[in-house]
């Protein structure tokens, strides 16, 4: 048992982080906030070129040939960078929807009642968006079903970086979409990591009463709790990527949602009044964490799945 | 990232399982919690069986992963907990092994492994709990002896212990972390009074130990004089990596029992309770993964547990309390009946956020040592 990142995985993590810092740094992030609803196609293709979408496709099919753990590390970095766009849906469509793997085609998916990036998408997939079971090879069967977006109504999205539509909820209850849940959990983990960094950075530098606020126990303990939630979510997400067990994925989703949402709120608190302004990035992380927490069934289904496992 | 075990580890697991299945049915009934002489005999008997089967030194010599498997399998099989042997096997023994002289190792280690001698821990004092280095029990030299006076508290199984790993102040003028020494005190020495301390769970789990001019040979000092704090830190680091493996396995078993009990008494139909159990399942799955992560990290770093221990302890001690609070919801009015299962566990879980460094101390450790926040108030 070597439940740690391998050298290759560390290199991949560093590579994705470096790519995102170069292609989607703070300036690009704030520019995106100022042009809501616009998906940067050039960035999307750059992600495609880097193998972000084709990460789990076999090399024979033009993919990178890596596994779920690597995908999870890449999505953690995407979450950390607050990268906008229907990343999960496009990644899961790679190999089944032409152009998705290379970033030529933007693929969105209907998750329950919500669709992210409907207008920017070239293709909208049906409810689960899950095309590959739990393995690496994509099922080329009926996955490219066009999502039913009849009656979609735009929302004035809470998250300036994620346009949302709501569709009538009449169809089947959301089918289990473990892979989408796992990748969402990985993005949430990235958010938790990032807001932790922001909180600690601020606590170290912001002075009040003649010393850094991080010297005050109340602030210290906020930061410590943030880290504890993040690290607990991290091992749950990584383990679920290794086992691909639906119960492990449900657990990962619960803990990662908690780590991201609660962490972003604590980060905002550490920032004090500055955290309540539009200029600070904290609110963007919190809003995205809220959007992701609503993706798919949300916490109820994960809790019920785990409870059912217990009683089995 | 890999969660599979090597063939050698799987073989260790299989052999251990087989052995446990053979010997556990031969064990006598467990003595009641307050019968300390009975518990001593029972726990030492179990240690002797481990010794004869070649498992006695798994806490000392085995790799962290092997230790993880040992603790996981013994707990799953319902084997006795290390019990009265805890301090000897997990604190004093490893300390003597790391810091003692050859003569000290030869004198004290074999009886611990063979289940012949019990140790207790004389660290905490009424005025030195979380602030352990504030301890005031004094020891001064008189010929070849130290003469020790003071008092200790929270000393588990002191009344049945043969030895006490004792922290004493040998230089009252030095800074508080510097003037401390580590002594092995025989519990049958003159001048020791043990008074059992009743906990809120009703049991005599701990004792006060009063020391009135107790003579301890200078040769019983482990490490240099006034170097006891560093020696103690060696001891405590052993506790971190795998200390809670058995407990996490046990909590997951309890969770399964709670689900079954809730189905039998109809409370399972309450979606709020059901979802709470589901969330606890997520929590304990994650805590198990955190254990595996920490063990892998310890293995990679040559056995030294990392700072992950504080992260684990913080999360686990609260989760354990939440688990037994949820048990109370499953029990309904039965939660007030001390004869029902889980009720005593609920009471004893209250100590988890206090013992071995309170949650508040742990948060400060995490903030300062892992996150690098400045020291302050």
XYZ file of C-alpha atoms in Angstrom:
689
model
C 0.000 0.000 0.000
C 1.504 3.286 -1.047
C -1.398 5.704 -0.618
C 0.620 8.773 -1.590
C 1.131 10.620 -4.841
C 3.662 8.967 -7.156
C 6.415 11.005 -8.785
C 4.485 10.995 -12.064
C 1.340 12.170 -10.314
C 3.236 14.999 -8.640
C 4.663 16.005 -11.991
C 1.203 15.961 -13.557
C -0.183 18.069 -10.711
C 2.626 20.599 -11.088
C 2.212 20.649 -14.860
C -1.523 21.353 -14.736
C -0.995 24.032 -12.090
C 1.650 25.720 -14.181
C -0.500 25.595 -17.326
C -3.467 27.107 -15.506
C -1.361 29.831 -13.887
C -0.061 30.754 -17.326
C -3.372 30.525 -19.197
C -5.810 31.529 -16.473
C -4.030 33.680 -13.938
C -5.637 36.295 -11.738
C -5.974 38.861 -14.546
C -7.734 36.383 -16.813
C -9.979 35.405 -13.915
C -11.037 38.984 -13.249
C -11.470 39.631 -16.990
C -13.784 36.619 -17.166
C -15.796 38.010 -14.265
C -16.252 41.222 -16.261
C -17.553 39.372 -19.337
C -20.105 36.965 -17.888
C -21.357 34.121 -20.052
C -18.449 34.194 -22.474
C -16.535 30.944 -22.706
C -12.930 31.387 -23.806
C -12.690 28.969 -26.755
C -8.992 29.526 -27.115
C -8.421 28.468 -23.516
C -10.724 25.494 -24.087
C -8.621 24.346 -27.039
C -5.442 24.897 -25.014
C -6.881 22.587 -22.349
C -7.663 20.096 -25.098
C -4.112 20.334 -26.457
C -2.738 19.723 -22.971
C -4.813 16.543 -22.731
C -7.151 17.768 -20.002
C -10.234 16.281 -21.674
C -8.534 13.222 -23.221
C -6.686 12.319 -20.030
C -8.452 8.991 -19.541
C -8.884 8.054 -23.214
C -6.655 5.153 -24.262
C -3.588 6.178 -26.198
C -4.815 4.071 -29.119
C -7.775 6.447 -29.363
C -5.568 9.509 -29.272
C -5.856 9.994 -25.523
C -3.315 10.287 -22.744
C -4.146 6.865 -21.324
C -4.152 7.813 -17.652
C -6.630 6.855 -14.951
C -9.134 8.336 -12.562
C -6.543 9.353 -9.939
C -4.802 11.510 -12.522
C -8.110 12.992 -13.674
C -8.922 13.827 -10.072
C -5.595 15.619 -9.650
C -6.222 17.652 -12.803
C -9.739 18.592 -11.685
C -8.439 19.549 -8.249
C -6.139 22.036 -9.996
C -9.022 23.311 -12.122
C -11.015 23.907 -8.962
C -8.064 25.613 -7.324
C -7.728 27.959 -10.315
C -11.491 28.611 -10.417
C -11.436 27.610 -14.081
C -14.845 28.281 -15.662
C -16.748 26.128 -18.150
C -18.495 22.741 -18.309
C -15.265 20.904 -17.581
C -16.758 17.751 -16.111
C -19.275 17.230 -18.916
C -16.722 17.822 -21.665
C -14.174 15.535 -20.003
C -16.739 12.774 -19.650
C -17.802 13.212 -23.294
C -14.266 12.781 -24.626
C -14.222 9.726 -26.883
C -17.940 9.769 -27.542
C -18.683 13.290 -28.697
C -16.481 14.244 -31.646
C -14.192 17.137 -30.817
C -14.707 16.960 -27.051
C -11.311 15.336 -26.450
C -9.451 18.090 -28.282
C -11.446 20.961 -26.859
C -12.980 21.806 -30.246
C -16.438 20.938 -28.995
C -17.826 22.333 -25.773
C -20.115 19.810 -24.106
C -22.559 20.671 -21.336
C -24.856 18.308 -19.454
C -28.204 18.442 -17.731
C -27.715 17.680 -14.039
C -31.067 17.288 -12.381
C -32.861 20.566 -12.999
C -29.799 22.622 -13.856
C -27.647 23.097 -16.936
C -24.380 25.007 -16.719
C -23.151 26.854 -19.818
C -26.141 25.902 -21.995
C -25.743 28.738 -24.495
C -21.992 28.367 -24.891
C -22.216 24.608 -25.479
C -22.094 22.880 -28.863
C -23.631 19.709 -27.485
C -25.780 19.131 -24.426
C -25.859 15.636 -23.003
C -28.611 13.911 -21.097
C -29.042 13.624 -17.442
C -25.976 11.890 -16.170
C -23.319 12.953 -18.628
C -21.534 9.790 -17.498
C -20.240 7.966 -20.508
C -17.586 5.687 -19.224
C -18.926 3.571 -16.384
C -16.231 3.486 -13.779
C -13.325 2.438 -15.937
C -11.126 4.297 -18.344
C -12.634 3.193 -21.587
C -15.514 5.202 -22.857
C -18.720 3.423 -23.727
C -19.512 4.475 -27.264
C -23.117 3.337 -27.062
C -25.945 5.698 -26.343
C -23.955 8.198 -24.381
C -24.284 11.063 -26.794
C -28.001 11.331 -26.177
C -28.950 14.877 -26.557
C -30.038 16.351 -23.294
C -33.621 17.461 -23.071
C -33.420 21.197 -22.643
C -36.980 21.988 -23.697
C -38.416 24.739 -21.598
C -34.996 25.793 -20.279
C -35.201 29.131 -18.504
C -32.117 31.203 -17.842
C -31.406 32.066 -14.216
C -29.659 35.198 -13.118
C -26.774 33.068 -11.904
C -25.400 33.646 -8.439
C -21.946 32.745 -9.763
C -20.734 35.358 -12.274
C -18.523 32.685 -13.807
C -21.207 30.021 -14.362
C -24.282 30.806 -16.494
C -27.193 28.597 -15.444
C -30.470 27.424 -16.974
C -33.211 25.618 -15.210
C -35.142 22.867 -16.992
C -38.492 21.388 -15.961
C -37.959 18.663 -13.401
C -40.488 16.266 -14.865
C -38.018 13.699 -16.236
C -36.591 10.739 -14.309
C -35.003 11.513 -11.039
C -31.304 12.097 -11.503
C -29.679 8.783 -12.228
C -26.509 8.018 -10.349
C -23.574 9.693 -12.046
C -20.608 8.543 -10.019
C -17.930 9.882 -12.324
C -19.470 13.332 -12.532
C -19.783 13.259 -8.740
C -16.155 12.274 -8.292
C -14.813 14.955 -10.638
C -17.066 17.516 -8.990
C -15.682 16.454 -5.621
C -12.166 16.927 -7.004
C -13.043 20.473 -8.106
C -14.490 21.163 -4.655
C -11.281 19.885 -3.093
C -9.342 22.352 -5.234
C -11.555 25.163 -3.979
C -10.969 24.082 -0.376
C -7.220 24.044 -0.970
C -7.254 27.483 -2.576
C -9.400 29.219 0.033
C -7.165 27.687 2.685
C -4.141 29.256 1.006
C -5.906 32.602 0.755
C -6.986 32.518 4.398
C -3.532 31.659 5.694
C -1.870 34.231 3.451
C -4.194 36.928 4.744
C -3.839 35.830 8.376
C -0.064 36.078 8.084
C 0.064 39.531 6.561
C -2.965 41.481 7.760
C -2.090 43.310 10.979
C -4.471 44.460 13.685
C -3.705 45.417 17.278
C -0.047 45.542 16.292
C 0.375 41.947 15.114
C -0.645 39.634 12.292
C -4.219 38.458 12.887
C -2.938 34.869 12.501
C -1.354 35.241 15.940
C -4.853 35.371 17.477
C -6.127 32.026 18.575
C -9.621 32.569 17.187
C -8.211 33.144 13.690
C -5.725 30.294 14.073
C -8.483 27.893 14.929
C -10.589 28.934 11.931
C -7.610 28.213 9.686
C -6.849 24.909 11.419
C -10.420 23.691 11.007
C -10.292 24.679 7.367
C -7.190 22.554 6.872
C -8.647 19.590 8.747
C -11.748 19.584 6.534
C -9.599 19.902 3.415
C -7.246 17.064 4.296
C -10.122 14.792 5.273
C -11.822 15.533 1.953
C -8.551 15.008 0.095
C -8.023 11.427 1.266
C -11.691 10.619 0.623
C -11.475 11.981 -2.937
C -8.167 10.282 -3.719
C -9.323 6.940 -2.291
C -12.541 7.127 -4.312
C -10.455 7.737 -7.428
C -8.503 4.562 -6.696
C -11.472 2.317 -5.862
C -14.190 3.953 -8.051
C -16.644 2.481 -5.537
C -19.956 4.404 -5.622
C -20.067 4.550 -1.818
C -16.520 5.904 -1.674
C -17.500 8.462 -4.308
C -20.603 9.470 -2.353
C -18.468 9.918 0.765
C -15.923 11.951 -1.200
C -18.658 14.178 -2.588
C -20.142 14.867 0.864
C -16.822 15.718 2.442
C -15.564 17.765 -0.498
C -18.763 19.806 -0.713
C -18.436 20.510 2.993
C -14.745 21.376 2.744
C -15.306 23.782 -0.166
C -18.418 25.581 1.064
C -17.466 25.764 4.720
C -13.867 26.578 3.821
C -14.831 29.450 1.550
C -17.048 30.881 4.280
C -14.272 30.630 6.846
C -11.861 32.242 4.392
C -14.329 35.092 3.937
C -14.541 35.458 7.705
C -10.749 35.587 8.047
C -10.725 38.376 5.430
C -13.140 40.421 7.516
C -14.709 43.380 5.709
C -12.422 42.911 2.728
C -13.926 39.474 2.255
C -17.326 41.051 1.720
C -16.175 43.075 -1.281
C -16.446 42.234 -4.971
C -12.706 42.903 -5.392
C -11.625 40.030 -3.154
C -11.766 36.647 -4.906
C -13.246 34.843 -1.922
C -16.870 35.311 -2.985
C -16.126 33.807 -6.399
C -14.843 30.635 -4.753
C -17.821 30.452 -2.414
C -20.344 30.973 -5.197
C -18.750 28.327 -7.393
C -18.672 25.918 -4.465
C -22.400 26.533 -3.992
C -23.095 25.910 -7.683
C -21.156 22.645 -7.630
C -22.855 21.556 -4.413
C -26.151 21.660 -6.344
C -24.811 19.643 -9.261
C -26.600 16.294 -9.499
C -28.476 15.091 -6.504
C -26.654 17.065 -3.855
C -26.000 15.744 -0.385
C -29.324 13.947 0.149
C -28.609 11.268 -2.400
C -25.076 10.688 -1.203
C -26.259 10.324 2.378
C -29.056 7.954 1.412
C -26.683 5.856 -0.695
C -24.268 5.514 2.209
C -27.064 4.755 4.648
C -28.340 2.030 2.333
C -24.822 0.585 2.206
C -24.741 0.508 6.002
C -28.012 -1.341 6.282
C -27.169 -3.830 3.549
C -1.806 6.254 -5.170
C -2.283 2.646 -4.368
C -4.536 0.977 -1.808
C -3.488 -2.591 -2.439
C -1.213 -4.592 -0.169
C 1.907 -6.563 -1.081
C 1.755 -10.378 -1.225
C 3.827 -10.486 1.982
C 1.369 -8.175 3.733
C -1.588 -10.211 2.493
C 0.107 -13.339 3.746
C 0.665 -11.733 7.152
C -3.027 -10.825 7.222
C -4.146 -14.341 6.278
C -1.924 -16.004 8.866
C -3.056 -13.606 11.563
C -6.712 -14.165 10.698
C -6.258 -17.879 10.868
C -4.499 -17.663 14.211
C -7.149 -15.322 15.659
C -9.944 -17.653 14.579
C -8.177 -20.482 16.379
C -7.273 -18.790 19.662
C -10.071 -16.311 20.355
C -12.656 -18.967 21.229
C -10.262 -20.276 23.896
C -10.099 -16.958 25.767
C -11.805 -16.631 29.162
C -14.629 -14.118 29.628
C -13.615 -10.471 29.845
C -13.514 -9.160 33.427
C -15.832 -6.245 34.290
C -14.389 -2.748 33.632
C -13.744 -1.910 37.284
C -11.976 -5.147 38.152
C -8.434 -3.917 37.583
C -6.623 -6.996 38.934
C -8.861 -9.094 36.679
C -8.186 -6.840 33.715
C -4.479 -6.928 34.388
C -4.439 -10.736 34.389
C -6.632 -10.886 31.289
C -4.642 -8.344 29.268
C -1.278 -9.820 30.250
C -2.555 -13.285 29.368
C -3.462 -12.030 25.911
C -0.055 -10.394 25.517
C 1.591 -13.692 26.455
C -0.418 -15.438 23.728
C 0.706 -12.825 21.223
C 4.280 -13.345 22.395
C 4.149 -17.107 21.975
C 2.661 -16.700 18.493
C 5.341 -14.209 17.438
C 3.142 -11.085 17.355
C 4.304 -9.431 20.589
C 6.609 -6.848 19.076
C 4.388 -5.796 16.200
C 4.170 -2.285 17.711
C 7.934 -1.932 17.760
C 9.524 -3.828 14.922
C 6.906 -4.191 12.215
C 6.449 -1.705 9.370
C 3.619 0.808 9.803
C 1.537 -1.056 7.208
C 2.002 -4.371 8.999
C 0.988 -2.677 12.252
C -2.081 -1.271 10.506
C -3.051 -4.751 9.319
C -2.453 -6.201 12.797
C -4.674 -3.603 14.476
C -7.343 -3.851 11.790
C -7.572 -7.635 11.948
C -7.451 -7.961 15.740
C -10.236 -5.396 16.091
C -12.344 -6.985 13.365
C -11.978 -10.354 15.030
C -12.998 -8.904 18.409
C -9.634 -9.670 20.022
C -8.803 -7.982 23.354
C -7.490 -4.460 23.213
C -3.931 -3.828 24.363
C -5.509 -2.641 27.656
C -3.257 -2.696 30.705
C -0.262 -3.188 28.424
C -0.856 0.126 26.657
C 1.763 2.293 28.366
C 4.407 -0.420 28.320
C 3.884 -1.391 24.712
C 3.145 2.000 23.200
C 4.876 4.562 25.425
C 7.508 3.399 27.876
C 8.732 0.464 25.807
C 9.393 2.416 22.606
C 11.023 5.179 24.661
C 13.391 2.797 26.423
C 14.120 1.087 23.106
C 15.021 4.429 21.513
C 16.723 6.229 24.404
C 17.724 3.635 27.002
C 21.074 1.947 27.633
C 21.665 -1.701 26.736
C 21.216 -2.622 30.379
C 17.930 -0.727 30.626
C 16.611 -2.399 27.482
C 17.546 -5.834 28.785
C 15.901 -5.131 32.157
C 12.597 -3.640 31.021
C 11.752 -4.627 27.469
C 11.449 -8.435 27.614
C 8.911 -8.404 30.503
C 6.762 -5.926 28.558
C 6.766 -8.126 25.478
C 6.102 -11.316 27.443
C 3.196 -9.764 29.295
C 4.815 -9.892 32.723
C 4.993 -6.280 33.810
C 2.544 -3.407 33.581
C 3.526 0.224 33.216
C 1.598 3.370 33.967
C 2.228 6.938 32.902
C 3.167 9.615 35.422
C 3.072 12.688 33.243
C 0.077 14.903 34.036
C -0.296 16.815 37.261
C -3.170 18.838 38.717
C -1.383 22.021 37.638
C 0.058 20.630 34.430
C -2.541 19.228 32.030
C -2.399 20.627 28.517
C 0.619 22.617 29.702
C 2.520 19.449 30.518
C 5.900 21.173 30.808
C 4.583 23.124 33.799
C 4.889 19.986 35.948
C 6.229 20.520 39.473
C 6.921 17.087 40.937
C 10.481 17.489 42.283
C 13.391 15.073 42.281
C 16.695 15.811 43.974
C 19.860 13.727 44.140
C 20.779 11.944 47.357
C 23.736 9.640 46.736
C 22.744 7.055 44.112
C 19.057 7.881 44.398
C 16.638 10.558 43.343
C 14.219 11.538 46.076
C 10.853 12.336 44.502
C 7.966 14.336 45.967
C 4.818 15.647 44.331
C 1.628 14.288 42.764
C 0.372 12.946 39.453
C -3.134 12.670 38.064
C -5.041 10.770 35.309
C -2.725 7.811 35.871
C -4.508 4.863 34.231
C -4.210 1.462 35.975
C -1.750 2.843 38.560
C -2.982 0.433 41.217
C -1.984 -2.621 39.208
C 1.182 -1.236 37.602
C 4.696 -2.486 38.310
C 6.436 0.545 36.867
C 5.670 4.171 36.230
C 7.260 6.267 33.489
C 7.663 9.369 35.571
C 8.447 12.906 34.543
C 10.097 14.917 37.320
C 11.643 18.337 37.630
C 15.361 17.922 38.342
C 16.334 21.565 37.762
C 13.780 24.055 39.065
C 15.867 27.012 37.900
C 16.012 25.996 34.221
C 13.395 27.077 31.638
C 10.364 24.837 32.070
C 11.077 22.511 29.121
C 14.716 22.065 30.119
C 14.800 20.955 33.750
C 12.794 17.727 33.355
C 14.027 14.119 33.631
C 12.433 10.752 32.714
C 12.553 8.079 35.431
C 11.352 4.488 35.679
C 9.794 4.323 39.144
C 8.952 0.956 40.752
C 5.356 1.207 41.964
C 6.082 -0.830 45.108
C 8.546 1.778 46.452
C 7.852 3.363 49.829
C 6.079 6.691 49.826
C 3.650 6.041 46.912
C -0.077 6.425 47.574
C -2.564 5.572 44.813
C -6.119 6.895 45.071
C -8.546 5.777 42.324
C -10.392 8.620 40.648
C -13.996 8.110 39.633
C -14.868 9.424 36.183
C -18.221 10.784 35.007
C -18.769 7.388 33.413
C -18.836 5.981 36.959
C -15.717 3.885 36.554
C -12.398 4.114 38.364
C -10.468 4.524 35.149
C -7.758 6.746 36.529
C -5.936 7.409 39.758
C -4.268 10.182 41.682
C -0.726 9.207 42.618
C 0.896 10.948 45.578
C 4.679 10.768 45.930
C 6.236 11.453 49.324
C 10.046 11.252 49.278
C 10.065 8.185 47.036
C 13.587 6.906 46.356
C 14.323 6.013 42.720
C 17.831 4.821 41.736
C 19.687 7.225 39.453
C 20.298 4.218 37.191
C 16.543 4.249 36.415
C 16.838 7.530 34.558
C 16.371 7.122 30.789
C 18.265 9.744 28.799
C 20.396 12.499 30.272
C 19.445 14.469 33.372
C 17.226 17.429 32.448
C 16.710 16.011 28.931
C 13.376 14.397 29.790
C 11.251 16.675 27.616
C 12.992 15.573 24.433
C 12.792 11.934 25.589
C 9.058 12.412 26.164
C 8.516 13.846 22.717
C 10.026 10.640 21.329
C 7.444 8.730 23.353
C 4.495 10.776 22.224
C 5.395 10.593 18.540
C 4.800 6.837 18.670
C 1.202 7.469 19.479
C 0.357 9.350 16.310
C 0.536 7.159 13.217
C -1.428 4.064 14.084
C -2.783 4.850 17.540
C -6.430 4.927 16.470
C -6.549 2.185 13.840
C -8.444 -0.244 16.037
C -10.829 2.470 17.158
C -11.760 3.535 13.640
C -12.450 -0.087 12.734
C -14.556 -0.385 15.886
C -16.504 2.798 15.110
C -17.349 1.492 11.645
C -18.638 -1.710 13.209
C -20.747 0.265 15.678
C -22.184 2.266 12.796
C -23.333 -0.943 11.115
C -24.882 -2.084 14.407
C -26.677 1.258 14.728
C -28.183 0.867 11.262
C -29.417 -2.615 12.123
C -30.813 -1.480 15.470
C -32.574 1.437 13.797
C -34.188 -0.881 11.282
C -35.393 -3.145 14.050
C -36.927 -0.388 16.152
C -38.374 1.553 13.233
C -36.246 4.672 13.581
C -34.697 3.924 10.228
C -37.842 5.400 8.656
C -36.857 8.813 9.952
C -34.989 10.345 6.992
C -33.156 12.831 9.212
C -31.650 10.051 11.322
C -30.971 7.883 8.274
C -29.111 10.683 6.529
C -27.142 11.392 9.678
C -26.005 7.774 9.719
C -25.108 8.068 6.034
C -23.005 11.119 6.730
C -21.243 9.340 9.603
C -20.478 6.507 7.217
C -18.797 9.059 4.917
C -16.925 10.450 7.903
C -15.554 7.116 9.084
C -14.705 5.983 5.566
C -12.636 9.158 5.253
C -11.021 8.632 8.663
C -9.997 5.157 7.580
C -8.467 6.618 4.408
C -6.724 9.267 6.493
C -5.233 6.489 8.606
C -3.990 4.699 5.495
C -2.595 7.972 4.174
C -0.752 8.728 7.423
C 0.613 5.199 7.625
C 1.856 5.396 4.028
C 3.469 8.709 4.823
C 5.119 7.298 7.949
C 6.389 4.377 5.905
C 7.823 6.690 3.250
C 9.568 8.821 5.868
C 11.117 5.871 7.688
C 8.533 5.419 10.385
C 8.322 8.947 11.677
C 4.671 9.992 11.815
C 4.009 13.382 10.240
C 1.885 16.282 11.354
C -1.133 14.424 9.954
C -1.606 12.967 13.418
C -3.062 16.205 14.748
C -5.399 16.507 11.773
C -6.600 12.983 12.401
C -6.990 13.396 16.140
C -9.024 16.562 15.777
C -11.447 15.119 13.273
C -11.681 11.698 14.887
C -12.356 12.825 18.448
C -15.332 14.900 17.301
C -16.621 12.198 14.937
C -16.555 9.666 17.747
C -18.715 11.923 19.917
C -21.099 12.494 17.018
C -21.308 8.730 16.491
C -22.469 8.076 20.051
C -24.796 11.065 20.072
C -26.418 9.505 17.023
C -26.526 6.183 18.863
C -28.584 7.969 21.502
C -31.054 9.021 18.806
C -31.336 5.419 17.692
C -31.919 4.271 21.274
C -34.528 6.901 22.133
C -35.313 6.782 25.871
C -32.958 3.800 26.093
C -30.148 6.344 25.771
C -30.664 7.098 29.470
C -30.246 3.478 30.554
C -26.702 2.624 31.604
C -27.368 -1.042 30.948
C -27.926 -0.468 27.231
C -25.067 -0.771 24.782
C -23.436 2.461 23.604
C -24.569 4.502 26.627
C -21.285 4.109 28.506
C -19.391 4.603 25.258
C -21.210 7.887 24.805
C -19.993 9.000 28.206
C -16.421 7.873 27.702
C -16.288 9.525 24.256
C -16.524 12.846 26.094
C -12.851 12.454 27.022
C -11.631 12.241 23.419
C -11.587 15.972 22.757
C -9.668 16.475 26.021
C -7.178 13.610 26.384
C -3.748 13.599 24.711
C -3.955 17.307 23.921
C -7.343 19.050 23.822
C -8.905 19.950 20.496
C -7.988 23.567 21.194
C -4.330 22.644 21.698
C -4.423 20.491 18.552
C -5.824 23.390 16.503
C -3.043 25.624 17.713
C -0.492 22.940 16.798
C -2.006 22.602 13.320
C -2.068 26.369 12.808
C 1.478 27.004 13.998
C 3.352 23.887 12.884
C 1.546 22.966 9.661
C 0.190 26.298 8.450
C 3.065 28.371 9.823
C 0.892 31.015 11.475
C 2.746 33.205 13.971
C 2.856 32.266 17.643
C 0.812 34.480 19.877
C -2.240 34.462 22.034
